[in-house]
Amino acid sequence: MRDAFAAHAADLLDADPRTAVVLADISADRFRAAAAIHPHRVINVGIREQLMIGVAGGLALAGMRPIAHTYAPFLVERAFEQVKLDFEHQGTSGVLVSVGASYDWAEGSFTHFSPRDVALFDTLPGWRVFVPGHAAEVPALLDRAVDSDQGAYLRLSLRHNAVPHGDADDTLTVLRSGTRATVVAVGPVLDNVLAATAGVDVTIAYTNTPRPLDSTGLRHLAALTGDTVVMVEPYLEGTSDWLITRALADRPHRLLSIGVGRDELRRYGTAAQHERLHGLDPDGIAARIRRFLDPADA
């Protein structure tokens, strides 16, 4: 996904003079050729993530469409004060593109983990969140982020599905229909969800644009499945609970949230091990859904 992002961002620099890329050393090698062509629109501030957001905010004030990029915990958590002040408070917007997701580089330890990033963006009004599940989904999402006048967060990951999915708009994409529950899979967890629910009578819907969540589509699908919803997200468990509750507030419903747990795992291991320990692998998802649908048999 990072390679797809860098290649397409370089194309955007060629095509749109409003665009600029602001880096904090991460991925600078991928923009070396673009920097030679556009030295004033590819800016590497070094390992100064708060400054990176400040520079991007200044470019936005000057009428540019900045794309700021680094690891998720440095882009969002470390620089969140600057996101609030240099974009939100100034009434400007930009495109923030992260790598690392929740625990992609587990060997980098807790400093490189960021399962809370999307929850933080939920505290700011109007930000869109894109979570591709495949590298082929990245260019179109980046185009939409750059073309918009809203703030956009594009969350890249090493975890990915085997093939791309998703529609050209923000609607949920239905991949399988059933009657017992609507299971919404966000971005790179889709393949695990499909494997976990093989042979289970549930509807599977996919989105790589979880903000704004397709509440109209969710209401329609939930009505067909007994207003029973399972939300599977590759970030902090329960992040989307408030949106689902708001979408279904006028009728009784059941909700199961599956995502990255709140316990801190101090033996860092690998991303695959973290996925398993948080119950985001096929076996873990299957067990959670089975207990939710058939608690007496679990």
PDB file of C-alpha atoms in Angstrom:
ATOM      1  CA  MET A   1       0.000   0.000   0.000  1.00  0.00           C
ATOM      2  CA  ARG A   2       2.826   2.424   0.775  1.00  0.00           C
ATOM      3  CA  ASP A   3       4.365   1.911  -2.662  1.00  0.00           C
ATOM      4  CA  ALA A   4       0.971   2.467  -4.316  1.00  0.00           C
ATOM      5  CA  PHE A   5       0.508   5.655  -2.300  1.00  0.00           C
ATOM      6  CA  ALA A   6       3.960   7.050  -3.102  1.00  0.00           C
ATOM      7  CA  ALA A   7       3.641   6.341  -6.817  1.00  0.00           C
ATOM      8  CA  HIS A   8       0.210   7.941  -7.066  1.00  0.00           C
ATOM      9  CA  ALA A   9       1.144  10.917  -4.898  1.00  0.00           C
ATOM     10  CA  ALA A  10       4.042  11.568  -7.287  1.00  0.00           C
ATOM     11  CA  ASP A  11       1.571  11.515 -10.178  1.00  0.00           C
ATOM     12  CA  LEU A  12      -0.625  14.017  -8.335  1.00  0.00           C
ATOM     13  CA  LEU A  13       2.366  16.318  -7.852  1.00  0.00           C
ATOM     14  CA  ASP A  14       2.845  16.275 -11.626  1.00  0.00           C
ATOM     15  CA  ALA A  15      -0.836  16.810 -12.395  1.00  0.00           C
ATOM     16  CA  ASP A  16      -2.016  19.234  -9.712  1.00  0.00           C
ATOM     17  CA  PRO A  17       0.084  22.268  -8.732  1.00  0.00           C
ATOM     18  CA  ARG A  18      -1.967  22.641  -5.538  1.00  0.00           C
ATOM     19  CA  THR A  19      -0.586  19.430  -4.082  1.00  0.00           C
ATOM     20  CA  ALA A  20       2.435  19.166  -1.807  1.00  0.00           C
ATOM     21  CA  VAL A  21       3.886  16.258   0.143  1.00  0.00           C
ATOM     22  CA  VAL A  22       5.263  16.877   3.634  1.00  0.00           C
ATOM     23  CA  LEU A  23       7.405  14.136   5.178  1.00  0.00           C
ATOM     24  CA  ALA A  24       9.144  13.438   8.479  1.00  0.00           C
ATOM     25  CA  ASP A  25      11.898  11.203   7.047  1.00  0.00           C
ATOM     26  CA  ILE A  26       9.612   8.155   6.717  1.00  0.00           C
ATOM     27  CA  SER A  27       9.267   7.163   3.015  1.00  0.00           C
ATOM     28  CA  ALA A  28      11.595   9.967   1.890  1.00  0.00           C
ATOM     29  CA  ASP A  29      13.387   7.472  -0.363  1.00  0.00           C
ATOM     30  CA  ARG A  30      10.127   6.811  -2.205  1.00  0.00           C
ATOM     31  CA  PHE A  31       9.799  10.519  -3.043  1.00  0.00           C
ATOM     32  CA  ARG A  32      13.392  11.194  -4.096  1.00  0.00           C
ATOM     33  CA  ALA A  33      12.576  11.414  -7.814  1.00  0.00           C
ATOM     34  CA  ALA A  34       9.486  13.544  -7.176  1.00  0.00           C
ATOM     35  CA  ALA A  35      11.513  15.875  -4.954  1.00  0.00           C
ATOM     36  CA  ALA A  36      14.025  16.413  -7.753  1.00  0.00           C
ATOM     37  CA  ILE A  37      11.200  17.494 -10.076  1.00  0.00           C
ATOM     38  CA  HIS A  38       9.196  19.451  -7.495  1.00  0.00           C
ATOM     39  CA  PRO A  39      11.721  20.625  -4.877  1.00  0.00           C
ATOM     40  CA  HIS A  40       9.345  23.223  -3.417  1.00  0.00           C
ATOM     41  CA  ARG A  41       6.429  20.799  -3.108  1.00  0.00           C
ATOM     42  CA  VAL A  42       8.153  17.800  -1.531  1.00  0.00           C
ATOM     43  CA  ILE A  43       9.253  18.926   1.907  1.00  0.00           C
ATOM     44  CA  ASN A  44      11.086  16.681   4.381  1.00  0.00           C
ATOM     45  CA  VAL A  45      11.242  18.306   7.826  1.00  0.00           C
ATOM     46  CA  GLY A  46      13.172  15.444   9.425  1.00  0.00           C
ATOM     47  CA  ILE A  47      12.023  13.624  12.530  1.00  0.00           C
ATOM     48  CA  ARG A  48       9.790  16.481  13.644  1.00  0.00           C
ATOM     49  CA  GLU A  49       6.236  15.247  13.311  1.00  0.00           C
ATOM     50  CA  GLN A  50       4.562  18.227  14.992  1.00  0.00           C
ATOM     51  CA  LEU A  51       6.446  20.540  12.631  1.00  0.00           C
ATOM     52  CA  MET A  52       5.334  18.384   9.696  1.00  0.00           C
ATOM     53  CA  ILE A  53       1.677  19.037  10.577  1.00  0.00           C
ATOM     54  CA  GLY A  54       2.408  22.722  11.194  1.00  0.00           C
ATOM     55  CA  VAL A  55       4.012  23.058   7.767  1.00  0.00           C
ATOM     56  CA  ALA A  56       1.105  21.199   6.162  1.00  0.00           C
ATOM     57  CA  GLY A  57      -1.339  23.501   7.935  1.00  0.00           C
ATOM     58  CA  GLY A  58       0.553  26.548   6.675  1.00  0.00           C
ATOM     59  CA  LEU A  59       0.444  25.216   3.129  1.00  0.00           C
ATOM     60  CA  ALA A  60      -3.310  24.710   3.496  1.00  0.00           C
ATOM     61  CA  LEU A  61      -3.706  28.325   4.652  1.00  0.00           C
ATOM     62  CA  ALA A  62      -1.853  29.365   1.505  1.00  0.00           C
ATOM     63  CA  GLY A  63      -4.350  27.507  -0.696  1.00  0.00           C
ATOM     64  CA  MET A  64      -2.379  24.298  -1.207  1.00  0.00           C
ATOM     65  CA  ARG A  65      -3.667  20.754  -0.696  1.00  0.00           C
ATOM     66  CA  PRO A  66      -0.983  19.207   1.556  1.00  0.00           C
ATOM     67  CA  ILE A  67      -0.420  15.477   1.972  1.00  0.00           C
ATOM     68  CA  ALA A  68       1.399  14.726   5.258  1.00  0.00           C
ATOM     69  CA  HIS A  69       2.790  11.241   5.698  1.00  0.00           C
ATOM     70  CA  THR A  70       4.535   9.173   8.354  1.00  0.00           C
ATOM     71  CA  TYR A  71       3.915   6.336  10.822  1.00  0.00           C
ATOM     72  CA  ALA A  72       0.435   6.399  12.369  1.00  0.00           C
ATOM     73  CA  PRO A  73       1.411   7.010  16.023  1.00  0.00           C
ATOM     74  CA  PHE A  74       3.644   9.936  15.030  1.00  0.00           C
ATOM     75  CA  LEU A  75       1.181  11.382  12.520  1.00  0.00           C
ATOM     76  CA  VAL A  76      -1.929  11.187  14.687  1.00  0.00           C
ATOM     77  CA  GLU A  77      -1.175  10.692  18.379  1.00  0.00           C
ATOM     78  CA  ARG A  78       2.108  12.589  18.689  1.00  0.00           C
ATOM     79  CA  ALA A  79       0.937  15.493  16.507  1.00  0.00           C
ATOM     80  CA  PHE A  80      -2.747  15.553  17.464  1.00  0.00           C
ATOM     81  CA  GLU A  81      -2.475  18.983  19.086  1.00  0.00           C
ATOM     82  CA  GLN A  82      -1.205  20.350  15.774  1.00  0.00           C
ATOM     83  CA  VAL A  83      -3.979  18.590  13.853  1.00  0.00           C
ATOM     84  CA  LYS A  84      -6.500  20.316  16.130  1.00  0.00           C
ATOM     85  CA  LEU A  85      -4.886  23.739  15.971  1.00  0.00           C
ATOM     86  CA  ASP A  86      -3.172  23.980  12.583  1.00  0.00           C
ATOM     87  CA  PHE A  87      -6.015  22.423  10.604  1.00  0.00           C
ATOM     88  CA  GLU A  88      -9.248  22.300  12.583  1.00  0.00           C
ATOM     89  CA  HIS A  89      -8.986  25.582  14.495  1.00  0.00           C
ATOM     90  CA  GLN A  90      -7.707  27.443  11.426  1.00  0.00           C
ATOM     91  CA  GLY A  91     -10.621  26.234   9.336  1.00  0.00           C
ATOM     92  CA  THR A  92      -8.353  24.480   6.839  1.00  0.00           C
ATOM     93  CA  SER A  93      -7.922  20.855   5.868  1.00  0.00           C
ATOM     94  CA  GLY A  94      -5.372  18.458   4.456  1.00  0.00           C
ATOM     95  CA  VAL A  95      -4.707  14.812   3.728  1.00  0.00           C
ATOM     96  CA  LEU A  96      -2.936  12.722   6.377  1.00  0.00           C
ATOM     97  CA  VAL A  97      -1.568   9.384   5.174  1.00  0.00           C
ATOM     98  CA  SER A  98      -0.230   6.895   7.702  1.00  0.00           C
ATOM     99  CA  VAL A  99       1.622   3.613   7.594  1.00  0.00           C
ATOM    100  CA  GLY A 100       2.048   1.107  10.389  1.00  0.00           C
ATOM    101  CA  ALA A 101      -1.679   0.722  11.157  1.00  0.00           C
ATOM    102  CA  SER A 102      -2.327  -0.780  14.599  1.00  0.00           C
ATOM    103  CA  TYR A 103       0.738  -2.989  14.970  1.00  0.00           C
ATOM    104  CA  ASP A 104       2.220  -3.670  11.522  1.00  0.00           C
ATOM    105  CA  TRP A 105       5.788  -3.236  12.701  1.00  0.00           C
ATOM    106  CA  ALA A 106       5.365  -5.065  15.985  1.00  0.00           C
ATOM    107  CA  GLU A 107       9.134  -5.365  16.335  1.00  0.00           C
ATOM    108  CA  GLY A 108       9.237  -1.580  16.718  1.00  0.00           C
ATOM    109  CA  SER A 109       7.436  -2.003  20.071  1.00  0.00           C
ATOM    110  CA  PHE A 110       4.646   0.021  21.648  1.00  0.00           C
ATOM    111  CA  THR A 111       5.987   3.329  20.325  1.00  0.00           C
ATOM    112  CA  HIS A 112       4.971   2.206  16.827  1.00  0.00           C
ATOM    113  CA  PHE A 113       1.465   0.972  17.708  1.00  0.00           C
ATOM    114  CA  SER A 114      -1.583   3.099  16.886  1.00  0.00           C
ATOM    115  CA  PRO A 115      -4.937   1.324  17.327  1.00  0.00           C
ATOM    116  CA  ARG A 116      -6.448   4.536  18.765  1.00  0.00           C
ATOM    117  CA  ASP A 117      -5.986   6.707  15.665  1.00  0.00           C
ATOM    118  CA  VAL A 118      -9.479   6.493  14.168  1.00  0.00           C
ATOM    119  CA  ALA A 119     -11.067   7.053  17.587  1.00  0.00           C
ATOM    120  CA  LEU A 120      -9.107  10.311  17.843  1.00  0.00           C
ATOM    121  CA  PHE A 121     -10.388  11.516  14.469  1.00  0.00           C
ATOM    122  CA  ASP A 122     -13.911  10.849  15.713  1.00  0.00           C
ATOM    123  CA  THR A 123     -13.387  13.726  18.173  1.00  0.00           C
ATOM    124  CA  LEU A 124     -12.945  16.183  15.275  1.00  0.00           C
ATOM    125  CA  PRO A 125     -15.886  17.259  13.091  1.00  0.00           C
ATOM    126  CA  GLY A 126     -15.930  16.526   9.379  1.00  0.00           C
ATOM    127  CA  TRP A 127     -12.833  14.353   8.961  1.00  0.00           C
ATOM    128  CA  ARG A 128     -13.145  11.469   6.540  1.00  0.00           C
ATOM    129  CA  VAL A 129     -11.347   8.182   7.203  1.00  0.00           C
ATOM    130  CA  PHE A 130     -10.280   5.802   4.432  1.00  0.00           C
ATOM    131  CA  VAL A 131      -9.005   2.302   5.275  1.00  0.00           C
ATOM    132  CA  PRO A 132      -8.019   0.402   2.115  1.00  0.00           C
ATOM    133  CA  GLY A 133      -7.944  -3.359   2.219  1.00  0.00           C
ATOM    134  CA  HIS A 134      -5.681  -3.757  -0.821  1.00  0.00           C
ATOM    135  CA  ALA A 135      -2.998  -1.704  -2.565  1.00  0.00           C
ATOM    136  CA  ALA A 136      -5.195  -1.382  -5.663  1.00  0.00           C
ATOM    137  CA  GLU A 137      -7.757   0.536  -3.586  1.00  0.00           C
ATOM    138  CA  VAL A 138      -5.240   3.217  -2.573  1.00  0.00           C
ATOM    139  CA  PRO A 139      -5.058   5.454  -5.698  1.00  0.00           C
ATOM    140  CA  ALA A 140      -8.805   6.059  -5.954  1.00  0.00           C
ATOM    141  CA  LEU A 141      -9.052   6.781  -2.236  1.00  0.00           C
ATOM    142  CA  LEU A 142      -6.123   9.193  -2.425  1.00  0.00           C
ATOM    143  CA  ASP A 143      -7.779  10.958  -5.367  1.00  0.00           C
ATOM    144  CA  ARG A 144     -10.965  11.364  -3.377  1.00  0.00           C
ATOM    145  CA  ALA A 145      -9.058  12.698  -0.387  1.00  0.00           C
ATOM    146  CA  VAL A 146      -7.118  15.253  -2.441  1.00  0.00           C
ATOM    147  CA  ASP A 147     -10.141  16.346  -4.503  1.00  0.00           C
ATOM    148  CA  SER A 148     -12.233  17.024  -1.390  1.00  0.00           C
ATOM    149  CA  ASP A 149     -12.140  20.163   0.738  1.00  0.00           C
ATOM    150  CA  GLN A 150     -12.588  18.092   3.904  1.00  0.00           C
ATOM    151  CA  GLY A 151      -9.866  16.716   6.128  1.00  0.00           C
ATOM    152  CA  ALA A 152      -9.024  13.136   5.202  1.00  0.00           C
ATOM    153  CA  TYR A 153      -7.087  10.377   6.950  1.00  0.00           C
ATOM    154  CA  LEU A 154      -5.847   7.526   4.743  1.00  0.00           C
ATOM    155  CA  ARG A 155      -4.758   4.548   6.875  1.00  0.00           C
ATOM    156  CA  LEU A 156      -2.321   2.217   5.086  1.00  0.00           C
ATOM    157  CA  SER A 157      -1.336  -1.226   6.341  1.00  0.00           C
ATOM    158  CA  LEU A 158       0.833  -4.212   5.542  1.00  0.00           C
ATOM    159  CA  ARG A 159      -2.203  -6.382   6.319  1.00  0.00           C
ATOM    160  CA  HIS A 160      -4.328  -6.807   3.201  1.00  0.00           C
ATOM    161  CA  ASN A 161      -6.984  -8.839   1.465  1.00  0.00           C
ATOM    162  CA  ALA A 162      -6.213 -11.087  -1.494  1.00  0.00           C
ATOM    163  CA  VAL A 163      -8.184  -8.953  -3.969  1.00  0.00           C
ATOM    164  CA  PRO A 164      -9.513  -5.376  -3.955  1.00  0.00           C
ATOM    165  CA  HIS A 165     -13.124  -4.544  -3.175  1.00  0.00           C
ATOM    166  CA  GLY A 166     -15.239  -1.464  -2.577  1.00  0.00           C
ATOM    167  CA  ASP A 167     -17.448   0.805  -4.638  1.00  0.00           C
ATOM    168  CA  ALA A 168     -16.622   4.223  -6.013  1.00  0.00           C
ATOM    169  CA  ASP A 169     -18.766   5.880  -3.345  1.00  0.00           C
ATOM    170  CA  ASP A 170     -19.146   5.511   0.420  1.00  0.00           C
ATOM    171  CA  THR A 171     -21.785   2.778   0.351  1.00  0.00           C
ATOM    172  CA  LEU A 172     -21.373  -0.628   1.932  1.00  0.00           C
ATOM    173  CA  THR A 173     -20.481  -3.367  -0.557  1.00  0.00           C
ATOM    174  CA  VAL A 174     -22.456  -6.561   0.055  1.00  0.00           C
ATOM    175  CA  LEU A 175     -20.374  -9.672  -0.670  1.00  0.00           C
ATOM    176  CA  ARG A 176     -22.634 -12.316   0.836  1.00  0.00           C
ATOM    177  CA  SER A 177     -26.257 -12.314   1.989  1.00  0.00           C
ATOM    178  CA  GLY A 178     -27.704 -14.042   5.042  1.00  0.00           C
ATOM    179  CA  THR A 179     -30.408 -13.672   7.662  1.00  0.00           C
ATOM    180  CA  ARG A 180     -28.938 -13.914  11.176  1.00  0.00           C
ATOM    181  CA  ALA A 181     -26.676 -10.849  11.313  1.00  0.00           C
ATOM    182  CA  THR A 182     -25.041  -8.131   9.247  1.00  0.00           C
ATOM    183  CA  VAL A 183     -21.262  -8.348   9.578  1.00  0.00           C
ATOM    184  CA  VAL A 184     -19.446  -5.177   8.494  1.00  0.00           C
ATOM    185  CA  ALA A 185     -15.741  -5.641   7.701  1.00  0.00           C
ATOM    186  CA  VAL A 186     -13.481  -2.594   7.469  1.00  0.00           C
ATOM    187  CA  GLY A 187     -10.492  -2.649   5.122  1.00  0.00           C
ATOM    188  CA  PRO A 188      -7.885  -5.389   5.592  1.00  0.00           C
ATOM    189  CA  VAL A 189      -9.916  -7.584   7.971  1.00  0.00           C
ATOM    190  CA  LEU A 190     -12.301  -8.670   5.203  1.00  0.00           C
ATOM    191  CA  ASP A 191     -10.572 -11.915   4.205  1.00  0.00           C
ATOM    192  CA  ASN A 192     -10.430 -13.025   7.847  1.00  0.00           C
ATOM    193  CA  VAL A 193     -14.133 -12.222   8.228  1.00  0.00           C
ATOM    194  CA  LEU A 194     -15.013 -14.184   5.088  1.00  0.00           C
ATOM    195  CA  ALA A 195     -13.026 -17.172   6.324  1.00  0.00           C
ATOM    196  CA  ALA A 196     -14.515 -16.924   9.814  1.00  0.00           C
ATOM    197  CA  THR A 197     -18.098 -16.875   8.539  1.00  0.00           C
ATOM    198  CA  ALA A 198     -17.861 -19.540   5.860  1.00  0.00           C
ATOM    199  CA  GLY A 199     -21.064 -21.574   6.095  1.00  0.00           C
ATOM    200  CA  VAL A 200     -22.653 -19.142   8.586  1.00  0.00           C
ATOM    201  CA  ASP A 201     -26.007 -17.563   7.656  1.00  0.00           C
ATOM    202  CA  VAL A 202     -24.911 -13.915   7.824  1.00  0.00           C
ATOM    203  CA  THR A 203     -24.632 -10.948   5.477  1.00  0.00           C
ATOM    204  CA  ILE A 204     -21.086  -9.718   4.848  1.00  0.00           C
ATOM    205  CA  ALA A 205     -20.660  -6.053   3.922  1.00  0.00           C
ATOM    206  CA  TYR A 206     -17.357  -4.328   3.204  1.00  0.00           C
ATOM    207  CA  THR A 207     -16.232  -0.736   3.488  1.00  0.00           C
ATOM    208  CA  ASN A 208     -12.924   1.032   3.012  1.00  0.00           C
ATOM    209  CA  THR A 209     -14.564   4.378   3.821  1.00  0.00           C
ATOM    210  CA  PRO A 210     -15.715   3.957   7.430  1.00  0.00           C
ATOM    211  CA  ARG A 211     -16.058   7.706   7.950  1.00  0.00           C
ATOM    212  CA  PRO A 212     -18.652   8.707   7.178  1.00  0.00           C
ATOM    213  CA  LEU A 213     -20.206   5.311   7.825  1.00  0.00           C
ATOM    214  CA  ASP A 214     -22.956   4.367   5.377  1.00  0.00           C
ATOM    215  CA  SER A 215     -25.750   4.578   7.951  1.00  0.00           C
ATOM    216  CA  THR A 216     -28.490   4.300   5.298  1.00  0.00           C
ATOM    217  CA  GLY A 217     -27.025   1.085   3.933  1.00  0.00           C
ATOM    218  CA  LEU A 218     -26.441  -0.243   7.443  1.00  0.00           C
ATOM    219  CA  ARG A 219     -30.056   0.413   8.437  1.00  0.00           C
ATOM    220  CA  HIS A 220     -31.289  -1.417   5.335  1.00  0.00           C
ATOM    221  CA  LEU A 221     -29.071  -4.462   5.857  1.00  0.00           C
ATOM    222  CA  ALA A 222     -29.720  -4.606   9.587  1.00  0.00           C
ATOM    223  CA  ALA A 223     -33.483  -4.624   8.969  1.00  0.00           C
ATOM    224  CA  LEU A 224     -33.034  -7.769   6.882  1.00  0.00           C
ATOM    225  CA  THR A 225     -31.017  -9.524   9.595  1.00  0.00           C
ATOM    226  CA  GLY A 226     -33.047  -8.965  12.742  1.00  0.00           C
ATOM    227  CA  ASP A 227     -31.257  -5.709  13.572  1.00  0.00           C
ATOM    228  CA  THR A 228     -28.247  -7.776  14.629  1.00  0.00           C
ATOM    229  CA  VAL A 229     -24.891  -6.221  13.682  1.00  0.00           C
ATOM    230  CA  VAL A 230     -21.265  -7.294  14.014  1.00  0.00           C
ATOM    231  CA  MET A 231     -18.621  -4.626  13.370  1.00  0.00           C
ATOM    232  CA  VAL A 232     -15.096  -5.876  12.664  1.00  0.00           C
ATOM    233  CA  GLU A 233     -12.443  -3.124  12.544  1.00  0.00           C
ATOM    234  CA  PRO A 234      -8.617  -3.269  12.347  1.00  0.00           C
ATOM    235  CA  TYR A 235      -8.252  -0.632  15.083  1.00  0.00           C
ATOM    236  CA  LEU A 236      -9.515  -0.109  18.644  1.00  0.00           C
ATOM    237  CA  GLU A 237     -12.480  -2.332  19.433  1.00  0.00           C
ATOM    238  CA  GLY A 238     -15.705  -0.359  19.744  1.00  0.00           C
ATOM    239  CA  THR A 239     -14.513   2.674  17.776  1.00  0.00           C
ATOM    240  CA  SER A 240     -17.647   2.693  15.606  1.00  0.00           C
ATOM    241  CA  ASP A 241     -20.148   1.765  18.330  1.00  0.00           C
ATOM    242  CA  TRP A 242     -21.438   5.328  18.626  1.00  0.00           C
ATOM    243  CA  LEU A 243     -22.167   5.559  14.899  1.00  0.00           C
ATOM    244  CA  ILE A 244     -23.988   2.234  14.749  1.00  0.00           C
ATOM    245  CA  THR A 245     -25.989   3.063  17.869  1.00  0.00           C
ATOM    246  CA  ARG A 246     -26.945   6.422  16.385  1.00  0.00           C
ATOM    247  CA  ALA A 247     -27.935   4.845  13.047  1.00  0.00           C
ATOM    248  CA  LEU A 248     -30.205   2.304  14.784  1.00  0.00           C
ATOM    249  CA  ALA A 249     -31.318   4.457  17.734  1.00  0.00           C
ATOM    250  CA  ASP A 250     -34.991   4.295  16.797  1.00  0.00           C
ATOM    251  CA  ARG A 251     -35.254   0.513  17.036  1.00  0.00           C
ATOM    252  CA  PRO A 252     -33.964  -2.272  19.301  1.00  0.00           C
ATOM    253  CA  HIS A 253     -30.772  -3.883  18.035  1.00  0.00           C
ATOM    254  CA  ARG A 254     -27.891  -6.110  19.059  1.00  0.00           C
ATOM    255  CA  LEU A 255     -24.263  -5.160  18.412  1.00  0.00           C
ATOM    256  CA  LEU A 256     -20.994  -7.049  18.683  1.00  0.00           C
ATOM    257  CA  SER A 257     -17.764  -5.097  18.190  1.00  0.00           C
ATOM    258  CA  ILE A 258     -14.558  -6.899  17.245  1.00  0.00           C
ATOM    259  CA  GLY A 259     -11.260  -5.057  16.987  1.00  0.00           C
ATOM    260  CA  VAL A 260      -7.943  -4.437  18.680  1.00  0.00           C
ATOM    261  CA  GLY A 261      -8.339  -4.959  22.421  1.00  0.00           C
ATOM    262  CA  ARG A 262      -7.495  -2.379  25.063  1.00  0.00           C
ATOM    263  CA  ASP A 263      -4.975  -4.549  26.904  1.00  0.00           C
ATOM    264  CA  GLU A 264      -1.360  -3.638  26.224  1.00  0.00           C
ATOM    265  CA  LEU A 265       0.603  -6.639  24.917  1.00  0.00           C
ATOM    266  CA  ARG A 266       4.199  -6.210  26.048  1.00  0.00           C
ATOM    267  CA  ARG A 267       5.746  -9.155  24.207  1.00  0.00           C
ATOM    268  CA  TYR A 268       5.811  -7.537  20.826  1.00  0.00           C
ATOM    269  CA  GLY A 269       6.329 -10.503  18.525  1.00  0.00           C
ATOM    270  CA  THR A 270       4.907 -10.171  15.011  1.00  0.00           C
ATOM    271  CA  ALA A 271       1.841  -8.544  13.495  1.00  0.00           C
ATOM    272  CA  ALA A 272       0.323 -11.983  12.870  1.00  0.00           C
ATOM    273  CA  GLN A 273       0.747 -12.860  16.540  1.00  0.00           C
ATOM    274  CA  HIS A 274      -0.938  -9.630  17.611  1.00  0.00           C
ATOM    275  CA  GLU A 275      -3.779 -10.323  15.201  1.00  0.00           C
ATOM    276  CA  ARG A 276      -4.283 -13.722  16.812  1.00  0.00           C
ATOM    277  CA  LEU A 277      -3.976 -12.470  20.397  1.00  0.00           C
ATOM    278  CA  HIS A 278      -6.557  -9.743  19.741  1.00  0.00           C
ATOM    279  CA  GLY A 279      -8.922 -12.277  18.192  1.00  0.00           C
ATOM    280  CA  LEU A 280      -8.774 -10.724  14.721  1.00  0.00           C
ATOM    281  CA  ASP A 281      -7.635 -13.895  12.964  1.00  0.00           C
ATOM    282  CA  PRO A 282     -10.303 -16.153  11.389  1.00  0.00           C
ATOM    283  CA  ASP A 283     -10.501 -18.461  14.406  1.00  0.00           C
ATOM    284  CA  GLY A 284     -10.862 -15.582  16.841  1.00  0.00           C
ATOM    285  CA  ILE A 285     -13.526 -13.825  14.791  1.00  0.00           C
ATOM    286  CA  ALA A 286     -15.415 -17.089  14.278  1.00  0.00           C
ATOM    287  CA  ALA A 287     -15.439 -17.825  18.013  1.00  0.00           C
ATOM    288  CA  ARG A 288     -16.712 -14.330  18.910  1.00  0.00           C
ATOM    289  CA  ILE A 289     -19.495 -14.453  16.313  1.00  0.00           C
ATOM    290  CA  ARG A 290     -20.486 -17.990  17.324  1.00  0.00           C
ATOM    291  CA  ARG A 291     -20.830 -16.972  20.994  1.00  0.00           C
ATOM    292  CA  PHE A 292     -22.804 -13.883  19.976  1.00  0.00           C
ATOM    293  CA  LEU A 293     -25.277 -15.706  17.753  1.00  0.00           C
ATOM    294  CA  ASP A 294     -25.590 -18.906  19.812  1.00  0.00           C
ATOM    295  CA  PRO A 295     -24.593 -18.103  23.419  1.00  0.00           C
ATOM    296  CA  ALA A 296     -26.189 -21.296  24.745  1.00  0.00           C
ATOM    297  CA  ASP A 297     -23.995 -23.457  22.489  1.00  0.00           C
ATOM    298  CA  ALA A 298     -20.735 -21.559  23.031  1.00  0.00           C
TER     299      ALA A 298
END
